PDB file of C-alpha atoms and ligand atoms in Angstrom:
ATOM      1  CA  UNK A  30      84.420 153.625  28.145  1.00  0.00           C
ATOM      2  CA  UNK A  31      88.144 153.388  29.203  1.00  0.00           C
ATOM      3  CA  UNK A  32      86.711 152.352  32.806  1.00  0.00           C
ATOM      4  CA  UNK A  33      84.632 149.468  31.325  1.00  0.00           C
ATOM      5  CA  UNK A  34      87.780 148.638  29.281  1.00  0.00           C
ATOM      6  CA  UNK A  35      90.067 148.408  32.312  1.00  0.00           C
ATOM      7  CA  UNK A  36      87.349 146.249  33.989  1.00  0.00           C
ATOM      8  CA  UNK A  37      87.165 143.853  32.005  1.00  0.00           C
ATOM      9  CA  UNK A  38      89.977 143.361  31.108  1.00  0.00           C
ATOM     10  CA  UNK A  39      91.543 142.889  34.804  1.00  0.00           C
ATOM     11  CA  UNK A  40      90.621 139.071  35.880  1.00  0.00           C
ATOM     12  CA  UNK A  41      88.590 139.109  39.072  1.00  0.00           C
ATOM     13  CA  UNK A  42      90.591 137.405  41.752  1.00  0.00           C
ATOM     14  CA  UNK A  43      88.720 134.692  43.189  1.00  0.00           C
ATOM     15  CA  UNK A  44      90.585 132.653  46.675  1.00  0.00           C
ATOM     16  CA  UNK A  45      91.436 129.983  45.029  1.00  0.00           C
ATOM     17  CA  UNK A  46      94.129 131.543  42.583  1.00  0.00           C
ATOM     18  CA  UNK A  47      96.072 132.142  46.381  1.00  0.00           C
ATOM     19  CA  UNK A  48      96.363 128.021  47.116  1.00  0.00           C
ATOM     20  CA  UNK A  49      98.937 126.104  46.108  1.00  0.00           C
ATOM     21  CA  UNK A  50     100.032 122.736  46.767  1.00  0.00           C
ATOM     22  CA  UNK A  51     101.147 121.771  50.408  1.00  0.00           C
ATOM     23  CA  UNK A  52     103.708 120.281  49.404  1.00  0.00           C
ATOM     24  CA  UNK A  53     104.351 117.956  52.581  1.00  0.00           C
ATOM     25  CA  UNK A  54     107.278 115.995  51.355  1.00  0.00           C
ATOM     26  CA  UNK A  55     109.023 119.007  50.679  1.00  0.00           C
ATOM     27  CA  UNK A  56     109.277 119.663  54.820  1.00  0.00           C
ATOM     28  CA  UNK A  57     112.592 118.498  55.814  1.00  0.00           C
ATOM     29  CA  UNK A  58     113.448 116.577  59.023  1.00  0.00           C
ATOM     30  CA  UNK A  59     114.154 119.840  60.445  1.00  0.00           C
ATOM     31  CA  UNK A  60     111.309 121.234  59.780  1.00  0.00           C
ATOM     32  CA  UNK A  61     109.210 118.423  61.239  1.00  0.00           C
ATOM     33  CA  UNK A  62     111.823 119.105  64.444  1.00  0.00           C
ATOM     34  CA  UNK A  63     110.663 122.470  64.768  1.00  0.00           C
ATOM     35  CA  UNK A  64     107.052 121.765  64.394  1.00  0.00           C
ATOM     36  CA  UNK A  65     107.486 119.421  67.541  1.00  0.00           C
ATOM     37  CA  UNK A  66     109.937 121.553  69.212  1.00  0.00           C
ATOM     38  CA  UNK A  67     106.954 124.508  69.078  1.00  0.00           C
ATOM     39  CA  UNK A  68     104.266 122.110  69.512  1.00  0.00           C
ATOM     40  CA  UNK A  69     105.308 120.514  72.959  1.00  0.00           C
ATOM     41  CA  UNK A  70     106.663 124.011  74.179  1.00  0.00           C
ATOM     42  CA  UNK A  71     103.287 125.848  74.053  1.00  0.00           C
ATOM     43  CA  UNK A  72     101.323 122.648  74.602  1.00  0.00           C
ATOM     44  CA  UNK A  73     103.476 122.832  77.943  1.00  0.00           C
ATOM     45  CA  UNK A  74     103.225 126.556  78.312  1.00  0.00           C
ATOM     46  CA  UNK A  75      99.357 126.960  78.149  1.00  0.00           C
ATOM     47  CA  UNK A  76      98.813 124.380  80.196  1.00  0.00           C
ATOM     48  CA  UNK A  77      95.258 125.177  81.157  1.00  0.00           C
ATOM     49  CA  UNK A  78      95.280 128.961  80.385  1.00  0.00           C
ATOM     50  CA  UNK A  79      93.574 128.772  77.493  1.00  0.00           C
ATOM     51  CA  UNK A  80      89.942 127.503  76.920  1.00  0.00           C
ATOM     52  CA  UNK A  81      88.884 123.699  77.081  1.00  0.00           C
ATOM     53  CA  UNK A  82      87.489 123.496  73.846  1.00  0.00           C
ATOM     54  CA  UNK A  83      91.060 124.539  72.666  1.00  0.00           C
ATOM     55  CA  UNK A  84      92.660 121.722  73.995  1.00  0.00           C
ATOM     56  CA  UNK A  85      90.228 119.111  73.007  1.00  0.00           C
ATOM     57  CA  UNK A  86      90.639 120.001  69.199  1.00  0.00           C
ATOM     58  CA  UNK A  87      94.027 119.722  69.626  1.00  0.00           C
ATOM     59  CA  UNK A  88      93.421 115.832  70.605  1.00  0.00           C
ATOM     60  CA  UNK A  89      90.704 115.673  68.088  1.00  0.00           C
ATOM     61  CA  UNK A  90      92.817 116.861  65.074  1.00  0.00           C
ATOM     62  CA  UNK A  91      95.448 114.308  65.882  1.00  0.00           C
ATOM     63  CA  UNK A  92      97.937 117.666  66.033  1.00  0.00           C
ATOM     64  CA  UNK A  93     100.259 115.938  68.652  1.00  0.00           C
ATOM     65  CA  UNK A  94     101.556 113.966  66.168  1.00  0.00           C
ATOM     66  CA  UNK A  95     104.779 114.413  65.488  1.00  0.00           C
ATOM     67  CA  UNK A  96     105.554 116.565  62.487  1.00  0.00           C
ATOM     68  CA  UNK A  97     104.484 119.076  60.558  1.00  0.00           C
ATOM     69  CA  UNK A  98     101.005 117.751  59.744  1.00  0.00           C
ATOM     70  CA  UNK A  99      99.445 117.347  56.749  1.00  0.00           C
ATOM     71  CA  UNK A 100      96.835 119.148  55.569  1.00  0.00           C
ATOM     72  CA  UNK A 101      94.647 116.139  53.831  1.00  0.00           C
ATOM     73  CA  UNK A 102      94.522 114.008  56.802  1.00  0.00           C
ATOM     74  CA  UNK A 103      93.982 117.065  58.992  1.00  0.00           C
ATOM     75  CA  UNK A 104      90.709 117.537  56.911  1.00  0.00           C
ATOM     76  CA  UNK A 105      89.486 113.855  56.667  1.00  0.00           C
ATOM     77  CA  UNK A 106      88.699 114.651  60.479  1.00  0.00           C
ATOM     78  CA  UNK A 107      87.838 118.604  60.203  1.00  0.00           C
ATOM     79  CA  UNK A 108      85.400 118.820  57.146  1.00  0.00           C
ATOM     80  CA  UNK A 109      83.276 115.844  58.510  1.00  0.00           C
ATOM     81  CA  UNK A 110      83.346 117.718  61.940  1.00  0.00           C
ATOM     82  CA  UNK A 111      82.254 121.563  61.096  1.00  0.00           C
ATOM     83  CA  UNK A 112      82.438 121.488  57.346  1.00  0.00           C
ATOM     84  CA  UNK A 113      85.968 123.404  57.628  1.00  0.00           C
ATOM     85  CA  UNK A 114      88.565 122.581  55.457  1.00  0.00           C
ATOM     86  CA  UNK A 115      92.227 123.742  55.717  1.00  0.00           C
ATOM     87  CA  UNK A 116      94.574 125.035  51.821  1.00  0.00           C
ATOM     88  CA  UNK A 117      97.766 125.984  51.532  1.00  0.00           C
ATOM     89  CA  UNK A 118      98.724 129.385  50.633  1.00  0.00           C
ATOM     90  CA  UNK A 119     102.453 130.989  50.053  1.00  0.00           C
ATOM     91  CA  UNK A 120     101.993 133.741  52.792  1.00  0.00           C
ATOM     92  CA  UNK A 121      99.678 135.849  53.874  1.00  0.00           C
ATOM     93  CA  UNK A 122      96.624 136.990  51.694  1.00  0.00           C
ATOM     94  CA  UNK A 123      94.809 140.135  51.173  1.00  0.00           C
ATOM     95  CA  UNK A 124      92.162 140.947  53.204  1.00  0.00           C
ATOM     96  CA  UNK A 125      89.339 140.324  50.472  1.00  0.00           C
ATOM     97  CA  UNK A 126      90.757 137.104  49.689  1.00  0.00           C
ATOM     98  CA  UNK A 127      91.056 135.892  53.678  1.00  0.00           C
ATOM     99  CA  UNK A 128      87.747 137.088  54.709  1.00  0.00           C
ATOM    100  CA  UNK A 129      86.255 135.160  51.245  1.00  0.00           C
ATOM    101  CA  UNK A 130      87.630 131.934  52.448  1.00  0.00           C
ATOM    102  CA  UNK A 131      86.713 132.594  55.941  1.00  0.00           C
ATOM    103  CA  UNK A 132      82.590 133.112  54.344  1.00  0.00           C
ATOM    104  CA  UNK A 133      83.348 129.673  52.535  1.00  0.00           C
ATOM    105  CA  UNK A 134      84.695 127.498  55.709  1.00  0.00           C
ATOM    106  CA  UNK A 135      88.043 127.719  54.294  1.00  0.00           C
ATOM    107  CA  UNK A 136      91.109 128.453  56.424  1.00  0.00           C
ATOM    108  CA  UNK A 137      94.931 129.466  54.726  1.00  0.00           C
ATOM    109  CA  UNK A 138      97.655 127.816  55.947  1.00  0.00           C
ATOM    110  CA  UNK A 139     101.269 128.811  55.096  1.00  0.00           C
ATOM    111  CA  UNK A 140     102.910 126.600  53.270  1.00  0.00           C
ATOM    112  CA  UNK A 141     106.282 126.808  55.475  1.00  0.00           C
ATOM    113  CA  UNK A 142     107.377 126.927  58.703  1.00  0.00           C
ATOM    114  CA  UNK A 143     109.733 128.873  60.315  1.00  0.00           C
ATOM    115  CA  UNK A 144     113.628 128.119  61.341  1.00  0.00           C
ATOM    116  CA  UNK A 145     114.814 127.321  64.705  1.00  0.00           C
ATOM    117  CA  UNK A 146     116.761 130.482  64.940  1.00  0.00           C
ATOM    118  CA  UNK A 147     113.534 132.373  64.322  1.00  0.00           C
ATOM    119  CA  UNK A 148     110.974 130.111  66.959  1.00  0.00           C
ATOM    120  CA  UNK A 149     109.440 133.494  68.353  1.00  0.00           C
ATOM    121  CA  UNK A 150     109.282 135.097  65.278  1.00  0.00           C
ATOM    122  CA  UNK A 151     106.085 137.359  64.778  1.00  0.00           C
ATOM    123  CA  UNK A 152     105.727 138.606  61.756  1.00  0.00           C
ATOM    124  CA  UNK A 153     104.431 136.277  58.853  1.00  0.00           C
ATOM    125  CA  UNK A 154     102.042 133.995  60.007  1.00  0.00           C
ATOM    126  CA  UNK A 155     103.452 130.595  59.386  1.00  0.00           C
ATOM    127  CA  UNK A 156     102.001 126.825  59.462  1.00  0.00           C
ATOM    128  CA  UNK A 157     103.007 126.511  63.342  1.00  0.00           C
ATOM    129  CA  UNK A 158     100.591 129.807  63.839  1.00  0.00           C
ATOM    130  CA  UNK A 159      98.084 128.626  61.396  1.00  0.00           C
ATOM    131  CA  UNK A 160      97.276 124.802  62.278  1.00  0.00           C
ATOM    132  CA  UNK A 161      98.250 125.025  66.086  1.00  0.00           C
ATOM    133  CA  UNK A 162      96.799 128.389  66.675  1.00  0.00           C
ATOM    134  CA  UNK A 163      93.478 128.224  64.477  1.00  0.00           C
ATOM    135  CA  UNK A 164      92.487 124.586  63.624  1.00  0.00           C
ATOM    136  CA  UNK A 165      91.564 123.454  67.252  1.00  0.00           C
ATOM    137  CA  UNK A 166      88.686 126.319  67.985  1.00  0.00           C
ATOM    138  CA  UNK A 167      87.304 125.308  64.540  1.00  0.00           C
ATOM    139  CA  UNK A 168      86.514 122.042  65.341  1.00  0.00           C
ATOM    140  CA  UNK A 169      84.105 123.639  68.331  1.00  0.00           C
ATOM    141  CA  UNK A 170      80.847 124.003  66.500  1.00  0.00           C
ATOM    142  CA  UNK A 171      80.283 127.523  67.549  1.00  0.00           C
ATOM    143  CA  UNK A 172      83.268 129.093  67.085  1.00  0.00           C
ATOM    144  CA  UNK A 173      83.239 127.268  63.562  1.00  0.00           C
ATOM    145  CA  UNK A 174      79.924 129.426  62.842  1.00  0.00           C
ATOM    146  CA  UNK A 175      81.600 132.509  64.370  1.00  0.00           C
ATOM    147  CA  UNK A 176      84.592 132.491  62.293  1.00  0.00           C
ATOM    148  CA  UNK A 177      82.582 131.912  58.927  1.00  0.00           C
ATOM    149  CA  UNK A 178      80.324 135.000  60.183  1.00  0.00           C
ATOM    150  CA  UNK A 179      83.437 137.137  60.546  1.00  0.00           C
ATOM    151  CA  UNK A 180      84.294 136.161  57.323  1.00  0.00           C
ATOM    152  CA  UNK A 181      80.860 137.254  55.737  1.00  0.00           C
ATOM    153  CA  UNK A 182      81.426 140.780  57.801  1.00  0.00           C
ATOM    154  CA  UNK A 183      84.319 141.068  56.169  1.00  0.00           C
ATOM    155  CA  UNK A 184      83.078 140.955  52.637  1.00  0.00           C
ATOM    156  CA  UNK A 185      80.047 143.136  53.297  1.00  0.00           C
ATOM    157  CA  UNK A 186      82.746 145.548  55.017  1.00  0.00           C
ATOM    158  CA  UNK A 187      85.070 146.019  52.248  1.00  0.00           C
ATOM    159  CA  UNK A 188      82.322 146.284  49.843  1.00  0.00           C
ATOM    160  CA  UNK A 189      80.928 149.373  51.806  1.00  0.00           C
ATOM    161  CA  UNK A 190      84.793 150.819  52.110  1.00  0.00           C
ATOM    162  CA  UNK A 191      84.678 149.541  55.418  1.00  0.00           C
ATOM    163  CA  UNK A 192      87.343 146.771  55.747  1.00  0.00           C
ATOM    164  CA  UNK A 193      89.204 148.229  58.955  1.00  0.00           C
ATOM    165  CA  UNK A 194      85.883 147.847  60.966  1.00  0.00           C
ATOM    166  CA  UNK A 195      86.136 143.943  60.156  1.00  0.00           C
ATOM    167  CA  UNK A 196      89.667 143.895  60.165  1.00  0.00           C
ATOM    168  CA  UNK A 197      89.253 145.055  63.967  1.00  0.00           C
ATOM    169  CA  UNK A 198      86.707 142.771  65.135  1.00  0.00           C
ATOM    170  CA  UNK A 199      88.648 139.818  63.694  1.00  0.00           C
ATOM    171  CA  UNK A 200      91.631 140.786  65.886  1.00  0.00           C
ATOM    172  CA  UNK A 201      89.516 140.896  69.208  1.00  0.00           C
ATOM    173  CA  UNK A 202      87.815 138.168  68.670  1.00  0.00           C
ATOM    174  CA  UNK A 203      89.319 135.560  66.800  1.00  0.00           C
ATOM    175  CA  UNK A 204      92.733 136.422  66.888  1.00  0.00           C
ATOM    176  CA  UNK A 205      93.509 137.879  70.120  1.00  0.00           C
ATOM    177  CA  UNK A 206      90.434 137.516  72.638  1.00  0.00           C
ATOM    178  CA  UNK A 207      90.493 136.617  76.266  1.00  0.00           C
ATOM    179  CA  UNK A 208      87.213 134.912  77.557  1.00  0.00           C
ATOM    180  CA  UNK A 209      86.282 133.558  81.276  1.00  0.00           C
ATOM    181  CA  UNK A 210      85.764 129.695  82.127  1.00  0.00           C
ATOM    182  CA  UNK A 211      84.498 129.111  85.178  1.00  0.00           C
ATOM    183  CA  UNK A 212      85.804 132.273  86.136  1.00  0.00           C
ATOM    184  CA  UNK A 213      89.237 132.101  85.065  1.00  0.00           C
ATOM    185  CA  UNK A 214      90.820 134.118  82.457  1.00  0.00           C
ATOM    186  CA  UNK A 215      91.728 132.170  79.870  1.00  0.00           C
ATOM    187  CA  UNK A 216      93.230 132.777  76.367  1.00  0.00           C
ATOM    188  CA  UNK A 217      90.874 132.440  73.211  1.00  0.00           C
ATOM    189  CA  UNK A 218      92.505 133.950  70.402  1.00  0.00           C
ATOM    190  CA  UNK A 219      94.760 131.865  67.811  1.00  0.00           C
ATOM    191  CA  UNK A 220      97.513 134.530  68.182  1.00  0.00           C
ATOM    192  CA  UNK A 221      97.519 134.374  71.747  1.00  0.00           C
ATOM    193  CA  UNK A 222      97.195 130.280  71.940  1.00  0.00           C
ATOM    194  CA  UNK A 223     100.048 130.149  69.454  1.00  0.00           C
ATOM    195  CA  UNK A 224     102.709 132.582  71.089  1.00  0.00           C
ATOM    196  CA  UNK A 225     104.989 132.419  73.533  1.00  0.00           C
ATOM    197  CA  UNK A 226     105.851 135.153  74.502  1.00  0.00           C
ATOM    198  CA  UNK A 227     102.232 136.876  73.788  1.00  0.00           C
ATOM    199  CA  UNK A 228     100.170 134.087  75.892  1.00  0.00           C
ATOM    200  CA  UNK A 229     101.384 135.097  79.214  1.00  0.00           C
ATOM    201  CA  UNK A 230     102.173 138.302  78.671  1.00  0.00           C
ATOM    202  CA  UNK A 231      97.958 138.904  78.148  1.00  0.00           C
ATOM    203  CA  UNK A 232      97.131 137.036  80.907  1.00  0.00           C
ATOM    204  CA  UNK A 233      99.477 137.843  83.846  1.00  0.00           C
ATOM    205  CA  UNK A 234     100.927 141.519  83.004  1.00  0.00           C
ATOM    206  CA  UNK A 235      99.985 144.592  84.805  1.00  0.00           C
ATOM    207  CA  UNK A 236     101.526 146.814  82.104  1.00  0.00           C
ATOM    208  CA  UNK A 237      98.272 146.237  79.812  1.00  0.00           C
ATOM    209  CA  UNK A 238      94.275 147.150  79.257  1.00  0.00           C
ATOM    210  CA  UNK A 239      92.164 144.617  79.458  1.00  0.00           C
ATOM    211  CA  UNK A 240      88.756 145.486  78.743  1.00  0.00           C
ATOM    212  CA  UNK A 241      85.115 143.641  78.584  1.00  0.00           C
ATOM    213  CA  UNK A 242      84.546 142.298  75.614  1.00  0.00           C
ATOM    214  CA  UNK A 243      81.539 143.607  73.016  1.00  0.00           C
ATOM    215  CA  UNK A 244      81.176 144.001  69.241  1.00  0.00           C
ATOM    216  CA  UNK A 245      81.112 147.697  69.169  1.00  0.00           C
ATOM    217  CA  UNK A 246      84.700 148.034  71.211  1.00  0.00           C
ATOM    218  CA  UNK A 247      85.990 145.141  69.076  1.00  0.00           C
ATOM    219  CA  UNK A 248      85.038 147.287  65.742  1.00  0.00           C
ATOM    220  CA  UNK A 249      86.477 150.140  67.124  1.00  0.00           C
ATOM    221  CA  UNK A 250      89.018 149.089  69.223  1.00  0.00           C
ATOM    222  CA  UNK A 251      92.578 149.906  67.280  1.00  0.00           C
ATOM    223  CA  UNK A 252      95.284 147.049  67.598  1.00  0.00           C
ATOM    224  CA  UNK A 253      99.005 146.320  66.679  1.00  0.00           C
ATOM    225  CA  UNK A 254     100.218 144.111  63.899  1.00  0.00           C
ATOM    226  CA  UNK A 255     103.879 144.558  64.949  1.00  0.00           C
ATOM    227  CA  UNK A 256     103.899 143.920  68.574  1.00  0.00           C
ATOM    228  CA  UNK A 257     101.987 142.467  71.385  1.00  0.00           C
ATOM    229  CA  UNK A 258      98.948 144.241  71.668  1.00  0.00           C
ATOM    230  CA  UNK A 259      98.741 147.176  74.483  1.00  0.00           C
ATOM    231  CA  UNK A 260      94.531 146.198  75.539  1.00  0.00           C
ATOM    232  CA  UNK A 261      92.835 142.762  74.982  1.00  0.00           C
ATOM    233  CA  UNK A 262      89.055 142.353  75.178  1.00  0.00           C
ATOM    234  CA  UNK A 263      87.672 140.045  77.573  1.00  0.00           C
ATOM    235  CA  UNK A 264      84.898 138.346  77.347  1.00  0.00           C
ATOM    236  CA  UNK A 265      82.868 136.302  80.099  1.00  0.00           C
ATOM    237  CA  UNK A 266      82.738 133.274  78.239  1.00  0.00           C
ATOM    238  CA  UNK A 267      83.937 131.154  75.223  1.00  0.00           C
ATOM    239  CA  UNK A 268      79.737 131.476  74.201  1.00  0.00           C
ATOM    240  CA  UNK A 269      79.312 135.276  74.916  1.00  0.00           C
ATOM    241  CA  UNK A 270      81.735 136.103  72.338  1.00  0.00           C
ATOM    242  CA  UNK A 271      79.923 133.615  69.535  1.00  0.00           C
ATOM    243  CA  UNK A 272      76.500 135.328  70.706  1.00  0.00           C
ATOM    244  CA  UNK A 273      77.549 138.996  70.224  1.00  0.00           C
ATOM    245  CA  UNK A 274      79.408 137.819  66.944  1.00  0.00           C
ATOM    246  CA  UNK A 275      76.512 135.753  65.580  1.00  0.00           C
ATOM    247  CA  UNK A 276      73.924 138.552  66.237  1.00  0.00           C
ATOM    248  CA  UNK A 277      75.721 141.247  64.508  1.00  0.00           C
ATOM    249  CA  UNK A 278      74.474 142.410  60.875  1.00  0.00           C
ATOM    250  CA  UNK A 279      76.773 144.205  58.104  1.00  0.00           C
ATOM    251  CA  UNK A 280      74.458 147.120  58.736  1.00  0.00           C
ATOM    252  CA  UNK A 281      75.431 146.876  62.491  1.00  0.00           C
ATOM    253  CA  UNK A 282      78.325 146.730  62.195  1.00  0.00           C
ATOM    254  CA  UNK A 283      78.458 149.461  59.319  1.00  0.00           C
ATOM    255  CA  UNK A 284      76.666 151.803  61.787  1.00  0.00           C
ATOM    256  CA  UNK A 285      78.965 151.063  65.499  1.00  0.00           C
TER     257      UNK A 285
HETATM  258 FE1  FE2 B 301      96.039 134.056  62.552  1.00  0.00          FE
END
């Protein structure tokens, strides 16, 4: 009786309760320095180390122009594209919420940026992480579908107690993956594309693992939140990675 109480009187937390305005005009000219200052730094840094479907979103979405962009004219050309559509949230949100959004073609974007004394900072995901790291690769039809699949994972995952499993493959695959293109290894992952430090260091040093690529290491493979990762998972192309994502059930998954 007390249980049933307690349920219903605690409001159900649906994803949009996290979003909150943009705010655009509230990003000084500062801010709109920094976004550039980031943007033509890793533009220039991942020169072609990173997949070709990454770089052609970024000319899609416009994201060269200058500024911090905004989010409504960023979707005019997204949701037309692959039915994604980027909302502004204050910081990161739990992992229910995320993967919710994910299942419903929605991505979070942090509603700040950070400061020019911070530019590698790694800790809270910010709009320069969010929009230059995640928005091209969901332009690319596939990887659209993939991402909205890891989302639905996710749900079933935490339903079942099993949110780390989903929390896992998300990190290999579309946060930190390494795929081949025409036999090069290139970087995948938003939080490699969107790092500077992190996007060579998983390409070109010796002092990591880097592993091939499948659903059952991504789901068990352990990673780091708080520093760059110590083993990637590499896949042998861009469409391998959608394939093995796209194929894999909750109870799959539930079971690797
Ligand atoms: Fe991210």
């Amino acid at each position: 009786m007390l249980q049933e109480t307690i349920t219903r009187d605690l409001p159900l937390q649906h994803w949009q309760d996290f979003v909150v305005p943009q705010r655009w005009e509230a990003f000084t000219d500062e801010d709109h320095a920094v976004w550039d200052l980031l943007f033509a730094r890793q533009v220039e840094l991942l020169g072609s180390r990173v997949v070709s479907p990454f770089l052609d979103g970024i000319d899609l979405l416009r994201l060269s122009h200058p500024g911090v962009p905004e989010l409504a004219e960023l979707n005019a050309i997204l949701e037309p594209r692959t039915g994604w559509r980027t909302v502004a949230v204050p910081g990161l949100v739990p992992d229910e919420i995320f993967f919710a959004m994910l299942s419903e073609r929605i991505f979070p974007v942090g509603n700040f940026i950070r400061t020019r004394d911070q530019l590698d900072y790694l800790e809270a995901p910010d709009c320069f992480h969010d929009l230059f790291g995640h928005i091209p690769m969901l332009a690319h039809h596939d990887f659209a579908e993939m991402t909205q699949h890891v989302g639905r994972l996710g749900i079933a995952a935490i339903e079942a107690g099993e949110g780390a499993r989903a929390a896992r493959l998300y990190w290999h695959s579309v946060e930190f993956a390494l795929a081949k293109e025409a036999g090069e290894l290139k970087i995948l992952g938003a939080g490699l594309a969107s790092s500077f430090g992190e996007s060579h260091f998983s390409l070109e040093s010796d002092e990591v693992e880097r592993l091939p690529f499948s659903v059952e290491r991504a789901v068990n493979t352990p990673y780091r939140h708080d520093a760059f990762q110590p083993r990637y998972l590499v896949s042998e192309s861009l469409e391998e990675t959608v394939a093995e994502v796209l194929a894999l059930t909750p109870e799959h998954m539930l079971a690797l």
